PDB file of C-alpha atoms and ligand atoms in Angstrom:
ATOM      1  CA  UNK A   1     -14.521   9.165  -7.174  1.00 83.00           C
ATOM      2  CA  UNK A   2     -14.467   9.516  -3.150  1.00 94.00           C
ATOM      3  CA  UNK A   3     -16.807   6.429  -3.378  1.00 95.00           C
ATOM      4  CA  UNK A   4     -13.667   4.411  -5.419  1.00 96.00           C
ATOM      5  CA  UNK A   5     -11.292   5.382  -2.622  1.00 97.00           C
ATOM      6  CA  UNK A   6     -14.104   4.589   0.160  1.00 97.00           C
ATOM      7  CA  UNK A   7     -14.521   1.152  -1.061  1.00 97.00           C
ATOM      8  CA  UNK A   8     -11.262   0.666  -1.506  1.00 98.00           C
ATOM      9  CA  UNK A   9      -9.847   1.373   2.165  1.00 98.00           C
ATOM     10  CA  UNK A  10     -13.414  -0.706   3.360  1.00 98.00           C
ATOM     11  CA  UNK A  11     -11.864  -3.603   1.946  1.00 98.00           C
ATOM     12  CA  UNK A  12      -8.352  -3.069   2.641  1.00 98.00           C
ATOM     13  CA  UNK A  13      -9.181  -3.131   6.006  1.00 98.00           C
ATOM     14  CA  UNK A  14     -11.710  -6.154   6.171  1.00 98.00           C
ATOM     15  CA  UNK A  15      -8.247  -8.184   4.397  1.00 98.00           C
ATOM     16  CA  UNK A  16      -5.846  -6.612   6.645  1.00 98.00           C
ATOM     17  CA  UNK A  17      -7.824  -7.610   9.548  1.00 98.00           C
ATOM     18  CA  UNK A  18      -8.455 -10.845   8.432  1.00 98.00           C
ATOM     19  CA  UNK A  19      -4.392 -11.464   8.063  1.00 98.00           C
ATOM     20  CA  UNK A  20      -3.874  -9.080  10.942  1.00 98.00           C
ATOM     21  CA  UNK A  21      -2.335 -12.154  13.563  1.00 98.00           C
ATOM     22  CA  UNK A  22       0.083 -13.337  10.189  1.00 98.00           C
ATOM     23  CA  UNK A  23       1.329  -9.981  10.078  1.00 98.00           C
ATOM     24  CA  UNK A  24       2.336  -9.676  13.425  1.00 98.00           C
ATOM     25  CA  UNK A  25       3.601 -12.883  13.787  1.00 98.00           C
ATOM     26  CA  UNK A  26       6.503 -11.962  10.627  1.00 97.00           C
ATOM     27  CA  UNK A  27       7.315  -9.144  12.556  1.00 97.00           C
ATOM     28  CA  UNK A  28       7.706 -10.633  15.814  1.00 97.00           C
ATOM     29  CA  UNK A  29      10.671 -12.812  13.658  1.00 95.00           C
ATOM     30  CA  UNK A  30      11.907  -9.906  12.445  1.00 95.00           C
ATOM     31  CA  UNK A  31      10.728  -6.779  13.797  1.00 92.00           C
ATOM     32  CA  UNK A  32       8.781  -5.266  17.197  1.00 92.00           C
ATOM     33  CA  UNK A  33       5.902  -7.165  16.577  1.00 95.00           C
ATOM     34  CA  UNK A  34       3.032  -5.185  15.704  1.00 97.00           C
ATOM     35  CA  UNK A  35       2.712  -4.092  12.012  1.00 97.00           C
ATOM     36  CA  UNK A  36      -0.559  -5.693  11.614  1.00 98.00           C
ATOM     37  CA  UNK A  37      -2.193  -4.131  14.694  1.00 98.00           C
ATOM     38  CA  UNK A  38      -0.622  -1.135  13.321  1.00 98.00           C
ATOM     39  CA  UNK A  39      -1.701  -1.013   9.760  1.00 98.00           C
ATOM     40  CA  UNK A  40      -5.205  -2.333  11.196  1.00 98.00           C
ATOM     41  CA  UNK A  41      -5.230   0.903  13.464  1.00 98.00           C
ATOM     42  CA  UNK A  42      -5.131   2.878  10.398  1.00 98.00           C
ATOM     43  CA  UNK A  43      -7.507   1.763   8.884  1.00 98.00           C
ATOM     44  CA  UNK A  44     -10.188   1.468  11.506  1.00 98.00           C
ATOM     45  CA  UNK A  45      -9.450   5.262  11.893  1.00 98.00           C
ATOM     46  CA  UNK A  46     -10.038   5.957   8.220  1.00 98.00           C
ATOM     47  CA  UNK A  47     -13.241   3.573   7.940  1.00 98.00           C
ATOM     48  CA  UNK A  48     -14.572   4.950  11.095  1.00 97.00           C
ATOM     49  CA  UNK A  49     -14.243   8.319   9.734  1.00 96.00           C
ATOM     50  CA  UNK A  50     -15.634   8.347   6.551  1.00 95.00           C
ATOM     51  CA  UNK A  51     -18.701   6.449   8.141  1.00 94.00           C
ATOM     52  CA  UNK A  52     -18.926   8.934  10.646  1.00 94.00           C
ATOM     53  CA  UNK A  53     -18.849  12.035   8.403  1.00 88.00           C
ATOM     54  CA  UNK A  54     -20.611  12.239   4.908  1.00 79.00           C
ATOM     55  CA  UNK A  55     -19.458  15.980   3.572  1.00 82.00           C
ATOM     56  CA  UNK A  56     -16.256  15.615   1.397  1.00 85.00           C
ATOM     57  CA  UNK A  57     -15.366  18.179  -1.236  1.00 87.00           C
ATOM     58  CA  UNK A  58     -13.372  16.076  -4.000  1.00 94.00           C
ATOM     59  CA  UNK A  59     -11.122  13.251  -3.653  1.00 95.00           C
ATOM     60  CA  UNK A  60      -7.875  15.132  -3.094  1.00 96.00           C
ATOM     61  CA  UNK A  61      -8.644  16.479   0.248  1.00 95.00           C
ATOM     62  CA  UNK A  62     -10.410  13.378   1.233  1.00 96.00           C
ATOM     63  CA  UNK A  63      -7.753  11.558   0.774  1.00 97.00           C
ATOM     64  CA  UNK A  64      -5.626  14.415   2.620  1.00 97.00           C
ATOM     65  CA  UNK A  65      -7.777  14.247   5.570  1.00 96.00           C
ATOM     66  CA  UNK A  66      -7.742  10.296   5.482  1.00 97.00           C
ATOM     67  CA  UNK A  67      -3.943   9.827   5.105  1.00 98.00           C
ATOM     68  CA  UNK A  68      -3.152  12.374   7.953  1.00 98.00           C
ATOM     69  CA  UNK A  69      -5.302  10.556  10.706  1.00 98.00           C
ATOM     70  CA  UNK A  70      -3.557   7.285   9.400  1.00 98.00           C
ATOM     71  CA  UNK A  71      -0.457   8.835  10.292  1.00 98.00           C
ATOM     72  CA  UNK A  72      -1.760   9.741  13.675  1.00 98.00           C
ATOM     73  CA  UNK A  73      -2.708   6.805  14.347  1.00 98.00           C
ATOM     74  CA  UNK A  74       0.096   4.728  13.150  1.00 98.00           C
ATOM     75  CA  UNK A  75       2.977   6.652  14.198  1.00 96.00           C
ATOM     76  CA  UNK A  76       5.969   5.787  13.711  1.00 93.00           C
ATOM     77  CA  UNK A  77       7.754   5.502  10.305  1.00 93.00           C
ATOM     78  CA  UNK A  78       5.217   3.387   9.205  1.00 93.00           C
ATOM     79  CA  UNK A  79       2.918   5.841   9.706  1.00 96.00           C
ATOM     80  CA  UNK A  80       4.854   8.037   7.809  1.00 97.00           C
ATOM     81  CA  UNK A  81       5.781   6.002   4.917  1.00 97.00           C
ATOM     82  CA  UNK A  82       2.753   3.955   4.774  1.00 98.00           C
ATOM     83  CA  UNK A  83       0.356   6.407   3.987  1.00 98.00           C
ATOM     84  CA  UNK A  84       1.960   8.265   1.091  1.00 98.00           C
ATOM     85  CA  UNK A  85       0.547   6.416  -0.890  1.00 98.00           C
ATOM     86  CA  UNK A  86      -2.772   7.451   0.229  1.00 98.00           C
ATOM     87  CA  UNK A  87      -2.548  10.714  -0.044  1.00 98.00           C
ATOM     88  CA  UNK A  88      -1.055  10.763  -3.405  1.00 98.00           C
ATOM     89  CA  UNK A  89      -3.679   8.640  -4.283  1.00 98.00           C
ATOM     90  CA  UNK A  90      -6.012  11.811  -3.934  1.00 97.00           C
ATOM     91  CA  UNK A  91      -5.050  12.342  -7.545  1.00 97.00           C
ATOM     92  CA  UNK A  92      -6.517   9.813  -9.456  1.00 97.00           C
ATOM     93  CA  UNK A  93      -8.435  10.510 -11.983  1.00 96.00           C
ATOM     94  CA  UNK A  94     -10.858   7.911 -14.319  1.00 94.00           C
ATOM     95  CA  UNK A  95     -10.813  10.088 -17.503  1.00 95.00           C
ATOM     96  CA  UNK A  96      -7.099   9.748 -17.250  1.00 96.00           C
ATOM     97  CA  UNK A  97      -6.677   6.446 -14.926  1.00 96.00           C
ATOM     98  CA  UNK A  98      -3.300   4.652 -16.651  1.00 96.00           C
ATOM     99  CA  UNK A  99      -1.631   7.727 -16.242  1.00 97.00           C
ATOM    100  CA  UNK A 100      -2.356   8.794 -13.149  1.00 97.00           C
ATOM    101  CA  UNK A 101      -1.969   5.430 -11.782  1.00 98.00           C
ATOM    102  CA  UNK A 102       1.967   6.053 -12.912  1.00 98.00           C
ATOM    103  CA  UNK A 103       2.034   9.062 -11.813  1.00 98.00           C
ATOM    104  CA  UNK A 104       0.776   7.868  -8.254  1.00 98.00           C
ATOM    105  CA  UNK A 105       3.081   5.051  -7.908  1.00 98.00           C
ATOM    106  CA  UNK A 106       6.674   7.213  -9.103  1.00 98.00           C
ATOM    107  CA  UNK A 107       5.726  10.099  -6.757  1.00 98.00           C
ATOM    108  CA  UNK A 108       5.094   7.241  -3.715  1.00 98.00           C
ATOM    109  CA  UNK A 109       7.964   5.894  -4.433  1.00 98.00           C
ATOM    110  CA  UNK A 110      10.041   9.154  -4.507  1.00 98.00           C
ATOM    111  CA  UNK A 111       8.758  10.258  -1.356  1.00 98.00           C
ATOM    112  CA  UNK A 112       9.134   7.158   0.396  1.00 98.00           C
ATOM    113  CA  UNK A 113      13.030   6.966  -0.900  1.00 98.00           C
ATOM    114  CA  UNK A 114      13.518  10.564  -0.036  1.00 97.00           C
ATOM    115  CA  UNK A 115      11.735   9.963   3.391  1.00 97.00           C
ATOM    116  CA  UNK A 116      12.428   6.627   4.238  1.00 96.00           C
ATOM    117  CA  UNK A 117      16.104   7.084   3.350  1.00 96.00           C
ATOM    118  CA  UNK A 118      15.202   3.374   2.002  1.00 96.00           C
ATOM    119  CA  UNK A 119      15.720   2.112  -1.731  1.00 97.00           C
ATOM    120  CA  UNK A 120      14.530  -0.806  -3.142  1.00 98.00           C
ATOM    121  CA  UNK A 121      16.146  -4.168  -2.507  1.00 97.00           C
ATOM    122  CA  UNK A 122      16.409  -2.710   1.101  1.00 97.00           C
ATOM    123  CA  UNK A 123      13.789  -5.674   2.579  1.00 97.00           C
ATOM    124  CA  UNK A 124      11.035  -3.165   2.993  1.00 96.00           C
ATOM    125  CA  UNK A 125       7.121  -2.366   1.568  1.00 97.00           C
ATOM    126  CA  UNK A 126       9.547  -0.537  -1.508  1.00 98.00           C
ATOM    127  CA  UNK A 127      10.008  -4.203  -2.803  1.00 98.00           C
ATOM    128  CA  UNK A 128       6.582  -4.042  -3.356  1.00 98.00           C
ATOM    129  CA  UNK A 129       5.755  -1.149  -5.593  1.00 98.00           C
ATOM    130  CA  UNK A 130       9.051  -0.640  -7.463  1.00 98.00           C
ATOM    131  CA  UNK A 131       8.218  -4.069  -9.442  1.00 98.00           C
ATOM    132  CA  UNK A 132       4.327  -2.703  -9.445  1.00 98.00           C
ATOM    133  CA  UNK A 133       5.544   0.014 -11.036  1.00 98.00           C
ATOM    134  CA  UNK A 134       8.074  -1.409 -13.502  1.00 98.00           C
ATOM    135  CA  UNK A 135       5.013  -4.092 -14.636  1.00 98.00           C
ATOM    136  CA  UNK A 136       2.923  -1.011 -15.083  1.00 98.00           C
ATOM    137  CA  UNK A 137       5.092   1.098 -17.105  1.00 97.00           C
ATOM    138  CA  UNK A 138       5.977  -2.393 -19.463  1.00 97.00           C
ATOM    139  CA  UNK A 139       2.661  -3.552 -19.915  1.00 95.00           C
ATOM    140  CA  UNK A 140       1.542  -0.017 -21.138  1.00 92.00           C
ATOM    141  CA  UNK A 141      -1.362  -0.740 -19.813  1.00 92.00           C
ATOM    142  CA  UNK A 142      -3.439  -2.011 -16.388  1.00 94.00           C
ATOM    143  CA  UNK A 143      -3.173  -6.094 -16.877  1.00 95.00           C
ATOM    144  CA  UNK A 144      -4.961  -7.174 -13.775  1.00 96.00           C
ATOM    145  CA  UNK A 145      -3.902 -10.493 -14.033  1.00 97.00           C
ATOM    146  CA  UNK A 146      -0.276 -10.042 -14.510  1.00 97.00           C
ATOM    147  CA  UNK A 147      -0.480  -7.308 -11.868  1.00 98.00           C
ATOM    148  CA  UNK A 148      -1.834  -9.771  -9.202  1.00 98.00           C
ATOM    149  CA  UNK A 149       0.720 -11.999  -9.761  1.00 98.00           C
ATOM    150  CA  UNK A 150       3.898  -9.677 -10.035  1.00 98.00           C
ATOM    151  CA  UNK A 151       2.089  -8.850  -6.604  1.00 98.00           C
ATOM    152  CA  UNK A 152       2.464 -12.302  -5.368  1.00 98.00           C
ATOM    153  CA  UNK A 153       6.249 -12.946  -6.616  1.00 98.00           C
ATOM    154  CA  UNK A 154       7.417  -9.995  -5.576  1.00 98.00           C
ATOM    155  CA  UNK A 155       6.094 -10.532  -1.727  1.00 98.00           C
ATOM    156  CA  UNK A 156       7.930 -13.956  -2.185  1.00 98.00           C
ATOM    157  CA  UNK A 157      10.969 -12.333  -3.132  1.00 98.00           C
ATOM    158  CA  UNK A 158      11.214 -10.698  -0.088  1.00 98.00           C
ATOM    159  CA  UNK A 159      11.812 -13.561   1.776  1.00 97.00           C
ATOM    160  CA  UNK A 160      15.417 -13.755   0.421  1.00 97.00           C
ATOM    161  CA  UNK A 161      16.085 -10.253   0.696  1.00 97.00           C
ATOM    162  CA  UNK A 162      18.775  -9.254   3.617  1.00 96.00           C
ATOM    163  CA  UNK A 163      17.076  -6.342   5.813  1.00 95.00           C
ATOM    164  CA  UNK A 164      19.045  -3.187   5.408  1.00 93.00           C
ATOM    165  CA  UNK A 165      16.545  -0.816   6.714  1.00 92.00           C
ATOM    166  CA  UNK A 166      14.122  -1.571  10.239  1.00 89.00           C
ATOM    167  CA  UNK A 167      15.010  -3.438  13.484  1.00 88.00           C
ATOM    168  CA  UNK A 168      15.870  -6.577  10.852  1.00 90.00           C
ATOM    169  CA  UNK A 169      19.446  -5.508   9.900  1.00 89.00           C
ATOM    170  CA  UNK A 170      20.444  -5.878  13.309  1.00 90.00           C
ATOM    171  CA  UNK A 171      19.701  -9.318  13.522  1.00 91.00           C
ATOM    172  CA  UNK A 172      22.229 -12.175  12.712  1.00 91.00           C
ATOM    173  CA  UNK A 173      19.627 -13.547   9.792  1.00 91.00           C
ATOM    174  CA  UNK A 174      19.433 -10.369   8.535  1.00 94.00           C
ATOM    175  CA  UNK A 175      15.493 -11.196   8.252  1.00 93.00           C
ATOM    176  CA  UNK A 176      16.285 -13.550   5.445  1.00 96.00           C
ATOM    177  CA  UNK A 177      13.743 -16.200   5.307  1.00 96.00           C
ATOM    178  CA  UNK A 178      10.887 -14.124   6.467  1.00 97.00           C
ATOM    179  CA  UNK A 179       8.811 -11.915   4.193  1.00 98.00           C
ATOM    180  CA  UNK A 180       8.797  -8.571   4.933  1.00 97.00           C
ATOM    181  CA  UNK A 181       5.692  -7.621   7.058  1.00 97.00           C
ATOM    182  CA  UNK A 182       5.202  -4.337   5.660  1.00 97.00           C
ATOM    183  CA  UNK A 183       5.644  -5.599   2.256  1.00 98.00           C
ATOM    184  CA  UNK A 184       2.891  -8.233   3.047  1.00 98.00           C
ATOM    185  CA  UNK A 185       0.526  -5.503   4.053  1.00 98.00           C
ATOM    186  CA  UNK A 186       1.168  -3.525   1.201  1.00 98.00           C
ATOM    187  CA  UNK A 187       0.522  -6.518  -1.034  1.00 98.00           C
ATOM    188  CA  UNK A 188      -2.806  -6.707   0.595  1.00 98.00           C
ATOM    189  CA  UNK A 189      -3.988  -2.680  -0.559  1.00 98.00           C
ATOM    190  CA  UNK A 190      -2.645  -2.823  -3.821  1.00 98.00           C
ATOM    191  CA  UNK A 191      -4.224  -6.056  -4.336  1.00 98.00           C
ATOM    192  CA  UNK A 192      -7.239  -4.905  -3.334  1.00 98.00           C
ATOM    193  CA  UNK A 193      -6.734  -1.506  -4.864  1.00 98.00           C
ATOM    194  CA  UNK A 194      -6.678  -3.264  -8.373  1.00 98.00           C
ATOM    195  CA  UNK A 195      -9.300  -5.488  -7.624  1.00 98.00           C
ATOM    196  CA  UNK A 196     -11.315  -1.939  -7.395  1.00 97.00           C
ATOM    197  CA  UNK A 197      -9.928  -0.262 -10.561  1.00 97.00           C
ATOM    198  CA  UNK A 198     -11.292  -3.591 -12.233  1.00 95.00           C
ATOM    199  CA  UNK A 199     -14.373  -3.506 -10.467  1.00 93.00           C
ATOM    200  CA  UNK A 200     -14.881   0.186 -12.135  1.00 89.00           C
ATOM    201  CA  UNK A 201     -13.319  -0.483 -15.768  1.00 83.00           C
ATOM    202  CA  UNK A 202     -15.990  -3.487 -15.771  1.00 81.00           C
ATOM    203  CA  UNK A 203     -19.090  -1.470 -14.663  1.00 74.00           C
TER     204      UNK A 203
HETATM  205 MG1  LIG B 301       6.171  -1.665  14.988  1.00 79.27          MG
END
C-alpha cells in the first residue's frame, strides 16, 4: 500500500516539475507568483524522504509523516490546505478502494471548507475536487476515462471563475481569464493519482 502512495507522489512530482515555470507564471497574473516552486518544494521534501528512510509502519502514518513535512515546507495556506488531501489519503484501502476513495475526497473537502473558509465556485484548488467528487459519487464507480476528462473541464472552468478567496479578489479582473494555479496543480496529482489506481486495478 505505502508503495501505491510512494509511486504516486514520485510522479506527482516529476509532472509538477515538469509544469513547474506554467504554474508560476498563472500566479504571477493572479497571485504572488510562486505556487509551482511551492507545490514543487513539497514534493521534493516528501520524495527525498521516503528515499532517504525505508522503515514505515502502514500507510496511515506514512502518509501522516509525509503530509506534515509538506506543510513545513510549503507554508502558507497552501501548505495547509494542500496537503489534506494527503494525509487523508493515509486511509485508503484496496479491499475497499471505491469507497474509500469517497470517503477521502468528502473529508478533503470538508476540511479544506472548514479550514480554508473557501467553498466551491470560490476560484480555488476546491473547483477541482468538488466536480471529482460529484463524477465519482454518479458514476458509482472509478471511470478513468470520464474522470480524466471531468479533470480537464473542470481546470478550464476555472478560467471564468471570479476569485473570491487569495490575492485574486483584489484585483480589478477578479482573476477571470486565468486558471487557477492551485487548481492546475491539483489537476496534475489527481491525474496522476488515478493514473495509479488504474495502474493497480490492471495488475
Ligand atoms: Mg504563494
Amino acid at each position: 500500500m505505502i508503495e501505491f502512495h510512494k509511486k504516486w507522489i514520485t510522479n506527482s512530482c516529476l509532472i509538477i516539475k515538469e509544469n513547474c515555470q506554467k504554474i508560476n507564471m498563472l500566479d504571477q497574473e493572479i497571485g504572488d507568483g510562486d505556487h509551482g516552486t511551492t507545490i514543487l518544494r513539497g514534493l521534493e521534501e516528501a520524495v527525498s524522504h521516503f528515499r532517504a528512510n525505508n522503515e514505515f509502519d502502514n500507510s496511515i502514518s506514512f502518509m501522516n509523516e509525509i503530509s506534515k513535512l509538506m506543510r513545513i515546507s510549503m507554508g502558507g495556506a497552501s501548505g495547509i490546505l494542500m496537503t489534506i488531501f494527503f494525509k487523508e489519503l493515509g486511509n485508503l484501502n484496496f479491499n475497499d478502494l471505491y469507497n474509500t476513495i469517497l470517503t477521502t475526497f468528502s473529508n478533503t473537502i470538508n476540511k479544506i471548507e472548514t479550514r480554508g473558509k473557501v467553498n466551491f465556485g470560490d476560484k480555488s484548488f476546491l473547483d477541482i475536487y468538488v466536480p471529482i467528487h460529484q463524477e465519482l459519487i454518479q458514476n458509482n464507480l472509478i471511470d478513468f476515462d470520464k474522470l480524466i476528462t471531468k479533470i480537464d473541464e473542470s481546470l478550464e472552468y476555472t478560467k471564468s471563475l471570479e476569485a473570491r478567496v487569495g490575492r485574486a479578489k483584489f484585483l480589478d479582473s477578479k482573476g477571470v481569464g486565468v486558471i487557477d494555479p492551485g487548481a492546475y496543480s491539483t489537476s496534475i496529482i489527481l491525474k496522476e493519482f488515478f493514473k495509479e489506481i488504474n495502474n493497480e486495478k490492471n495488475n
